[in-house]
Short mmCIF file of C-alpha atoms in Angstrom, two decimals:
data_model
loop_
_atom_site.label_atom_id
_atom_site.label_comp_id
_atom_site.label_asym_id
_atom_site.label_seq_id
_atom_site.Cartn_x
_atom_site.Cartn_y
_atom_site.Cartn_z
CA MET A 1 -3.71 -21.92 -49.14
CA ASN A 2 -7.09 -22.94 -47.64
CA HIS A 3 -5.73 -24.60 -44.46
CA ASN A 4 -8.38 -27.36 -44.63
CA LEU A 5 -8.07 -30.64 -42.73
CA ILE A 6 -9.65 -33.48 -44.69
CA ALA A 7 -9.39 -37.12 -43.52
CA HIS A 8 -8.04 -39.60 -46.07
CA SER A 9 -11.12 -41.80 -45.66
CA ALA A 10 -13.54 -38.99 -46.50
CA THR A 11 -15.35 -38.96 -49.84
CA VAL A 12 -15.09 -35.49 -51.35
CA PRO A 13 -16.11 -35.30 -55.04
CA LEU A 14 -14.37 -32.89 -57.40
CA THR A 15 -17.63 -30.93 -57.66
CA THR A 16 -17.44 -30.02 -53.96
CA THR A 17 -16.67 -26.42 -53.03
CA VAL A 18 -14.79 -26.31 -49.72
CA GLY A 19 -14.23 -22.95 -48.04
CA PRO A 20 -11.10 -22.22 -46.01
CA PHE A 21 -10.47 -23.65 -42.54
CA CYS A 22 -12.91 -26.59 -42.89
CA VAL A 23 -12.45 -29.89 -41.05
CA ILE A 24 -13.85 -33.06 -42.63
CA GLY A 25 -13.66 -36.14 -40.44
CA GLU A 26 -13.12 -39.83 -41.03
CA ASN A 27 -15.56 -41.65 -43.35
CA VAL A 28 -17.54 -38.50 -44.14
CA VAL A 29 -19.40 -38.82 -47.44
CA LEU A 30 -20.22 -35.72 -49.45
CA GLY A 31 -22.54 -35.81 -52.46
CA GLU A 32 -22.09 -33.97 -55.72
CA ASN A 33 -22.11 -30.15 -55.85
CA VAL A 34 -21.95 -29.67 -52.09
CA ILE A 35 -20.87 -26.20 -50.92
CA LEU A 36 -19.12 -25.73 -47.57
CA GLY A 37 -18.62 -22.22 -46.24
CA VAL A 38 -15.73 -20.97 -44.15
CA GLY A 39 -14.84 -22.99 -41.04
CA CYS A 40 -17.34 -25.86 -41.39
CA VAL A 41 -16.69 -28.94 -39.24
CA LEU A 42 -18.08 -32.33 -40.29
CA GLY A 43 -17.83 -35.10 -37.68
CA ASP A 44 -16.82 -38.67 -38.40
CA GLY A 45 -19.32 -40.62 -40.48
CA ALA A 46 -21.51 -37.66 -41.41
CA ARG A 47 -23.32 -37.95 -44.76
CA VAL A 48 -24.20 -34.88 -46.80
CA GLY A 49 -26.45 -35.25 -49.86
CA ASP A 50 -26.14 -33.79 -53.34
CA GLY A 51 -26.54 -30.05 -53.66
CA VAL A 52 -26.39 -29.27 -49.93
CA GLU A 53 -25.18 -25.77 -49.02
CA LEU A 54 -23.60 -25.10 -45.63
CA GLY A 55 -23.00 -21.52 -44.49
CA ASN A 56 -20.00 -20.32 -42.55
CA TYR A 57 -18.98 -22.10 -39.33
CA VAL A 58 -21.63 -24.81 -39.56
CA SER A 59 -21.00 -27.88 -37.40
CA ILE A 60 -22.33 -31.28 -38.48
CA GLY A 61 -22.08 -33.88 -35.73
CA ARG A 62 -20.83 -37.43 -35.91
CA GLY A 63 -23.07 -39.72 -37.96
CA ALA A 64 -25.56 -36.99 -38.90
CA VAL A 65 -27.36 -37.23 -42.24
CA ILE A 66 -28.23 -34.14 -44.30
CA GLY A 67 -30.68 -34.74 -47.16
CA GLN A 68 -30.17 -33.51 -50.69
CA ARG A 69 -30.50 -29.81 -51.53
CA THR A 70 -30.85 -28.73 -47.91
CA ARG A 71 -29.44 -25.31 -47.00
CA ILE A 72 -28.07 -24.52 -43.54
CA GLY A 73 -27.26 -20.99 -42.33
CA ASP A 74 -24.16 -19.61 -40.63
CA HIS A 75 -23.16 -20.75 -37.12
CA THR A 76 -25.78 -23.52 -36.93
CA THR A 77 -25.02 -26.79 -35.11
CA ILE A 78 -26.44 -30.13 -36.24
CA TYR A 79 -25.88 -32.55 -33.36
CA PRO A 80 -24.63 -36.15 -33.73
CA GLN A 81 -26.92 -38.74 -35.35
CA THR A 82 -29.51 -36.13 -36.41
CA ILE A 83 -31.34 -37.03 -39.62
CA LEU A 84 -32.56 -34.21 -41.86
CA GLY A 85 -34.69 -34.79 -44.95
CA GLU A 86 -34.34 -33.36 -48.43
CA ASP A 87 -35.07 -29.82 -49.69
CA GLY A 88 -34.92 -28.25 -46.24
CA PHE A 89 -33.82 -24.86 -44.96
CA ILE A 90 -32.32 -23.91 -41.58
CA GLY A 91 -31.54 -20.31 -40.65
CA SER A 92 -28.46 -19.10 -38.84
CA ASN A 93 -27.53 -19.74 -35.19
CA SER A 94 -29.86 -22.72 -34.71
CA SER A 95 -29.24 -25.86 -32.62
CA ILE A 96 -30.75 -28.98 -34.14
CA GLY A 97 -30.91 -32.33 -32.36
CA ARG A 98 -29.32 -31.36 -29.05
CA LEU A 99 -29.68 -33.69 -26.07
CA PRO A 100 -31.84 -32.47 -23.16
CA LYS A 101 -30.51 -31.86 -19.69
CA ALA A 102 -33.13 -31.40 -16.97
CA SER A 103 -32.74 -29.73 -13.59
CA ALA A 104 -32.61 -31.85 -10.44
CA THR A 105 -36.21 -30.93 -9.52
CA SER A 106 -37.72 -31.30 -12.99
CA THR A 107 -40.58 -33.72 -13.70
CA VAL A 108 -38.78 -34.63 -16.92
CA LYS A 109 -36.79 -37.83 -16.53
CA ALA A 110 -33.42 -38.29 -18.22
CA GLN A 111 -33.28 -40.86 -21.01
CA ALA A 112 -29.86 -42.34 -21.62
CA ASP A 113 -30.77 -43.89 -25.00
CA MET A 114 -32.52 -40.84 -26.48
CA PRO A 115 -33.14 -41.44 -30.21
CA SER A 116 -31.96 -38.89 -32.73
CA LEU A 117 -34.03 -36.03 -34.09
CA GLN A 118 -35.59 -36.95 -37.44
CA MET A 119 -36.87 -34.32 -39.84
CA GLY A 120 -38.94 -35.08 -42.97
CA ASN A 121 -38.59 -33.52 -46.39
CA GLY A 122 -39.32 -29.92 -47.34
CA PHE A 123 -38.87 -28.48 -43.84
CA THR A 124 -38.20 -24.86 -42.88
CA ILE A 125 -36.49 -23.88 -39.62
CA GLY A 126 -35.88 -20.24 -38.78
CA CYS A 127 -32.94 -18.51 -37.13
CA SER A 128 -31.96 -19.25 -33.51
CA ALA A 129 -34.35 -22.21 -33.18
CA VAL A 130 -33.53 -24.98 -30.68
CA LEU A 131 -34.86 -28.44 -31.53
CA TYR A 132 -34.07 -31.32 -29.19
CA ALA A 133 -33.25 -34.94 -29.93
CA GLY A 134 -35.92 -37.61 -29.67
CA THR A 135 -38.57 -35.74 -31.69
CA ASN A 136 -39.89 -36.74 -35.13
CA TYR A 137 -41.11 -34.23 -37.72
CA ALA A 138 -43.18 -35.27 -40.73
CA ASP A 139 -42.76 -33.61 -44.13
CA LYS A 140 -43.08 -29.84 -44.61
CA ALA A 141 -42.77 -28.87 -40.97
CA PHE A 142 -42.28 -25.14 -40.38
CA VAL A 143 -40.54 -23.88 -37.23
CA GLY A 144 -40.18 -20.12 -36.78
CA ASP A 145 -37.35 -17.96 -35.50
CA GLY A 146 -36.44 -18.51 -31.87
CA ALA A 147 -38.82 -21.43 -31.36
CA VAL A 148 -38.00 -24.31 -28.98
CA VAL A 149 -39.28 -27.86 -29.41
CA ARG A 150 -38.33 -30.33 -26.68
CA GLU A 151 -37.72 -34.09 -26.72
CA ARG A 152 -40.04 -37.05 -27.45
CA CYS A 153 -42.55 -34.99 -29.40
CA SER A 154 -44.33 -36.02 -32.60
CA ILE A 155 -44.94 -33.27 -35.18
CA GLY A 156 -47.31 -34.02 -38.06
CA GLN A 157 -47.14 -33.05 -41.71
CA ASN A 158 -47.49 -29.34 -42.60
CA VAL A 159 -47.46 -28.25 -38.95
CA VAL A 160 -46.57 -24.59 -38.36
CA ILE A 161 -44.80 -23.70 -35.10
CA GLY A 162 -44.47 -19.92 -35.05
CA SER A 163 -41.72 -17.59 -33.89
CA GLY A 164 -40.95 -17.77 -30.19
CA VAL A 165 -43.26 -20.73 -29.58
CA VAL A 166 -42.20 -23.26 -26.94
CA VAL A 167 -43.35 -26.87 -27.31
CA GLU A 168 -42.47 -28.89 -24.22
CA ASN A 169 -41.60 -32.59 -24.04
CA ASP A 170 -43.86 -35.58 -24.80
CA THR A 171 -46.35 -33.60 -26.86
CA LYS A 172 -48.10 -34.75 -30.04
CA ILE A 173 -49.19 -32.28 -32.73
CA GLY A 174 -51.40 -33.42 -35.62
CA GLU A 175 -51.05 -32.51 -39.27
CA PHE A 176 -51.94 -29.03 -40.61
CA THR A 177 -52.07 -27.56 -37.11
CA LYS A 178 -50.88 -23.95 -36.72
CA ILE A 179 -49.42 -22.55 -33.50
CA GLN A 180 -48.79 -18.84 -33.71
CA THR A 181 -46.19 -16.46 -32.25
CA GLY A 182 -45.28 -16.69 -28.59
CA SER A 183 -47.63 -19.50 -27.52
CA TYR A 184 -46.59 -21.93 -24.79
CA ILE A 185 -47.43 -25.59 -25.35
CA THR A 186 -46.89 -27.47 -22.11
CA ALA A 187 -45.56 -31.01 -21.69
CA TYR A 188 -47.78 -34.08 -22.03
CA MET A 189 -50.29 -32.48 -24.43
CA GLU A 190 -52.10 -33.84 -27.44
CA ILE A 191 -53.11 -31.47 -30.21
CA GLU A 192 -55.01 -33.13 -33.03
CA GLU A 193 -55.03 -32.23 -36.72
CA ARG A 194 -56.10 -28.86 -38.19
CA VAL A 195 -56.11 -27.05 -34.85
CA PHE A 196 -55.48 -23.28 -34.84
CA ILE A 197 -53.76 -21.73 -31.82
CA ALA A 198 -53.51 -17.93 -31.91
CA PRO A 199 -50.60 -15.88 -30.49
CA MET A 200 -49.69 -15.88 -26.79
CA VAL A 201 -51.87 -18.83 -25.75
CA THR A 202 -50.79 -20.50 -22.48
CA THR A 203 -51.38 -24.15 -21.64
CA THR A 204 -50.70 -25.74 -18.23
CA ASN A 205 -50.27 -29.26 -16.85
CA ASP A 206 -49.77 -29.10 -13.07
CA ASN A 207 -52.61 -28.25 -10.68
CA TYR A 208 -50.17 -28.31 -7.76
CA MET A 209 -47.71 -25.84 -9.34
CA GLY A 210 -44.64 -27.75 -8.26
CA ARG A 211 -45.76 -28.75 -4.74
CA THR A 212 -46.18 -32.29 -3.35
CA GLU A 213 -45.12 -35.63 -4.79
CA LYS A 214 -48.70 -36.26 -5.91
CA ARG A 215 -48.21 -33.99 -8.87
CA PHE A 216 -45.89 -36.48 -10.59
CA LYS A 217 -48.77 -38.94 -11.04
CA GLU A 218 -51.32 -36.38 -12.14
CA ILE A 219 -49.43 -34.09 -14.53
CA LYS A 220 -51.36 -33.86 -17.78
CA GLY A 221 -51.62 -31.12 -20.36
CA PRO A 222 -54.82 -30.19 -22.20
CA THR A 223 -56.11 -32.15 -25.20
CA ILE A 224 -57.17 -30.03 -28.15
CA GLN A 225 -59.23 -32.04 -30.62
CA ARG A 226 -59.61 -31.82 -34.38
CA GLY A 227 -60.43 -28.44 -35.88
CA ALA A 228 -60.63 -26.54 -32.60
CA ARG A 229 -59.59 -22.87 -32.57
CA VAL A 230 -58.06 -21.15 -29.55
CA GLY A 231 -58.04 -17.35 -29.50
CA GLY A 232 -55.13 -15.10 -28.59
CA GLY A 233 -54.11 -14.84 -24.95
CA SER A 234 -56.31 -17.72 -23.81
CA ILE A 235 -55.32 -19.97 -20.90
CA LEU A 236 -56.03 -23.71 -20.83
CA LEU A 237 -55.87 -25.41 -17.41
CA PRO A 238 -54.40 -28.88 -16.81
CA GLY A 239 -56.18 -31.87 -18.30
CA VAL A 240 -59.05 -30.00 -19.96
CA LYS A 241 -60.40 -31.40 -23.21
CA VAL A 242 -61.21 -28.91 -25.95
CA ALA A 243 -63.74 -30.73 -28.11
CA PRO A 244 -63.64 -30.84 -31.93
CA GLU A 245 -64.45 -27.54 -33.68
CA THR A 246 -64.65 -25.62 -30.41
CA PHE A 247 -64.08 -21.87 -30.81
CA VAL A 248 -62.32 -20.42 -27.75
CA ALA A 249 -62.65 -16.64 -27.78
CA ALA A 250 -59.59 -14.47 -27.16
CA GLY A 251 -58.59 -14.09 -23.52
CA ALA A 252 -60.74 -16.97 -22.27
CA LEU A 253 -59.84 -19.16 -19.27
CA VAL A 254 -60.75 -22.76 -20.13
CA SER A 255 -61.21 -24.56 -16.81
CA LYS A 256 -63.41 -27.48 -17.88
CA ASP A 257 -64.11 -29.67 -20.90
CA THR A 258 -65.91 -28.01 -23.79
CA THR A 259 -68.75 -29.16 -26.03
CA GLU A 260 -68.21 -29.90 -29.71
CA LYS A 261 -68.88 -27.06 -32.20
CA ARG A 262 -69.61 -24.45 -29.55
CA VAL A 263 -68.22 -20.95 -28.99
CA ILE A 264 -66.96 -20.38 -25.46
CA LYS A 265 -66.00 -17.01 -24.00
CA GLY A 266 -65.08 -15.39 -20.71
CA PHE A 267 -62.97 -15.74 -17.58
CA PRO A 268 -63.75 -18.49 -16.73
CA ALA A 269 -65.10 -19.50 -20.14
CA LYS A 270 -68.80 -20.25 -20.55
CA ASP A 271 -70.80 -21.63 -23.45
CA LEU A 272 -72.07 -18.81 -25.68
CA ARG A 273 -73.52 -20.19 -28.91
CA ALA A 274 -73.02 -22.67 -31.76
CA VAL A 275 -70.18 -22.26 -34.24
CA PRO A 276 -71.69 -21.16 -37.59
CA GLU A 277 -71.99 -23.97 -40.13
CA GLU A 278 -69.89 -22.10 -42.72
CA GLU A 279 -66.91 -22.09 -40.31
CA LEU A 280 -66.82 -25.85 -39.77
CA LEU A 281 -64.30 -28.08 -41.52
#
C-alpha cells in the first residue's frame, strides 16, 4: 500500500509514477510520464508538464506551473504561483519563488502584490539556491549552488550566476553576463550584456552606510556597461559607472566613473592604458 492522498479532481494519467506518501491536491494536472518521488506534495491547481521528474519530498505550491521535462531534486520547494519553463534542472534543497520578508530597518519596501517568479526554458539551478518571487529569468539561465537572487530582478538570456553569489533586489543583468563564485551584487544595480565579473567582487550602494534618512533618496548601485570586465576581489563604490569594455584589474577600488576601453588598476583605481584591440568584443 502506497498511502497516497490524491484528490478526485486531480488529473493523473496512467503513465504517471507516484511514489509512496504523496499528496496531490484539488485540480492538479499532471502530464504524461511524470515521475513523483517519495513524499511529494502538489498544491491545489498545480500543473506539471509531460516528462517532469520530481525527487523525494518535493513540494509544489498552489497554482505553480512546471514545464515539460524539468527535473527537480530532493527536498526542494517550489512556492505558489511560480512558473518554471521547459527542460530545466533544479538541485536538491532549493527554495524557488519564495516571498521576501524585510527587516523593520531595511531600505527594501514590502510589496503586497508581488508577482510570481518566472523562469524561461533550459535553466539550471544548483543545490541549496534561494530564488525570490518577483524576478524574471530569460532562457538558459544558470544559477550555481548556494546562490541567492532577490526580488524584482531581471535576468537576461544565458546569464551565469555562480556558486555563492548574492544578487540583491531591483537589479537588472543583461544577456550572456557571467558573475563568478562568491561575488556580491548590491541592490539597485544595472549590469549590461556580456559583462564578466570575477570571483569575490563587492559592489555597494549606500554612501551613508545605514545612517541618516537622506540615504533612502540617494541609494544607487554601480552601473556596469556592455563588455566590461571586473577582476577578482575588486570593490565598486555606490553609483559609479563602469564604461563599456573597461578592464578593472584584480583588487581595484573603483571610486569614480571609468573611461571606455581603458584598463584601470590600483587602490583607488587609476587609468593605466588602453585595452588591447584583440580583447574587445
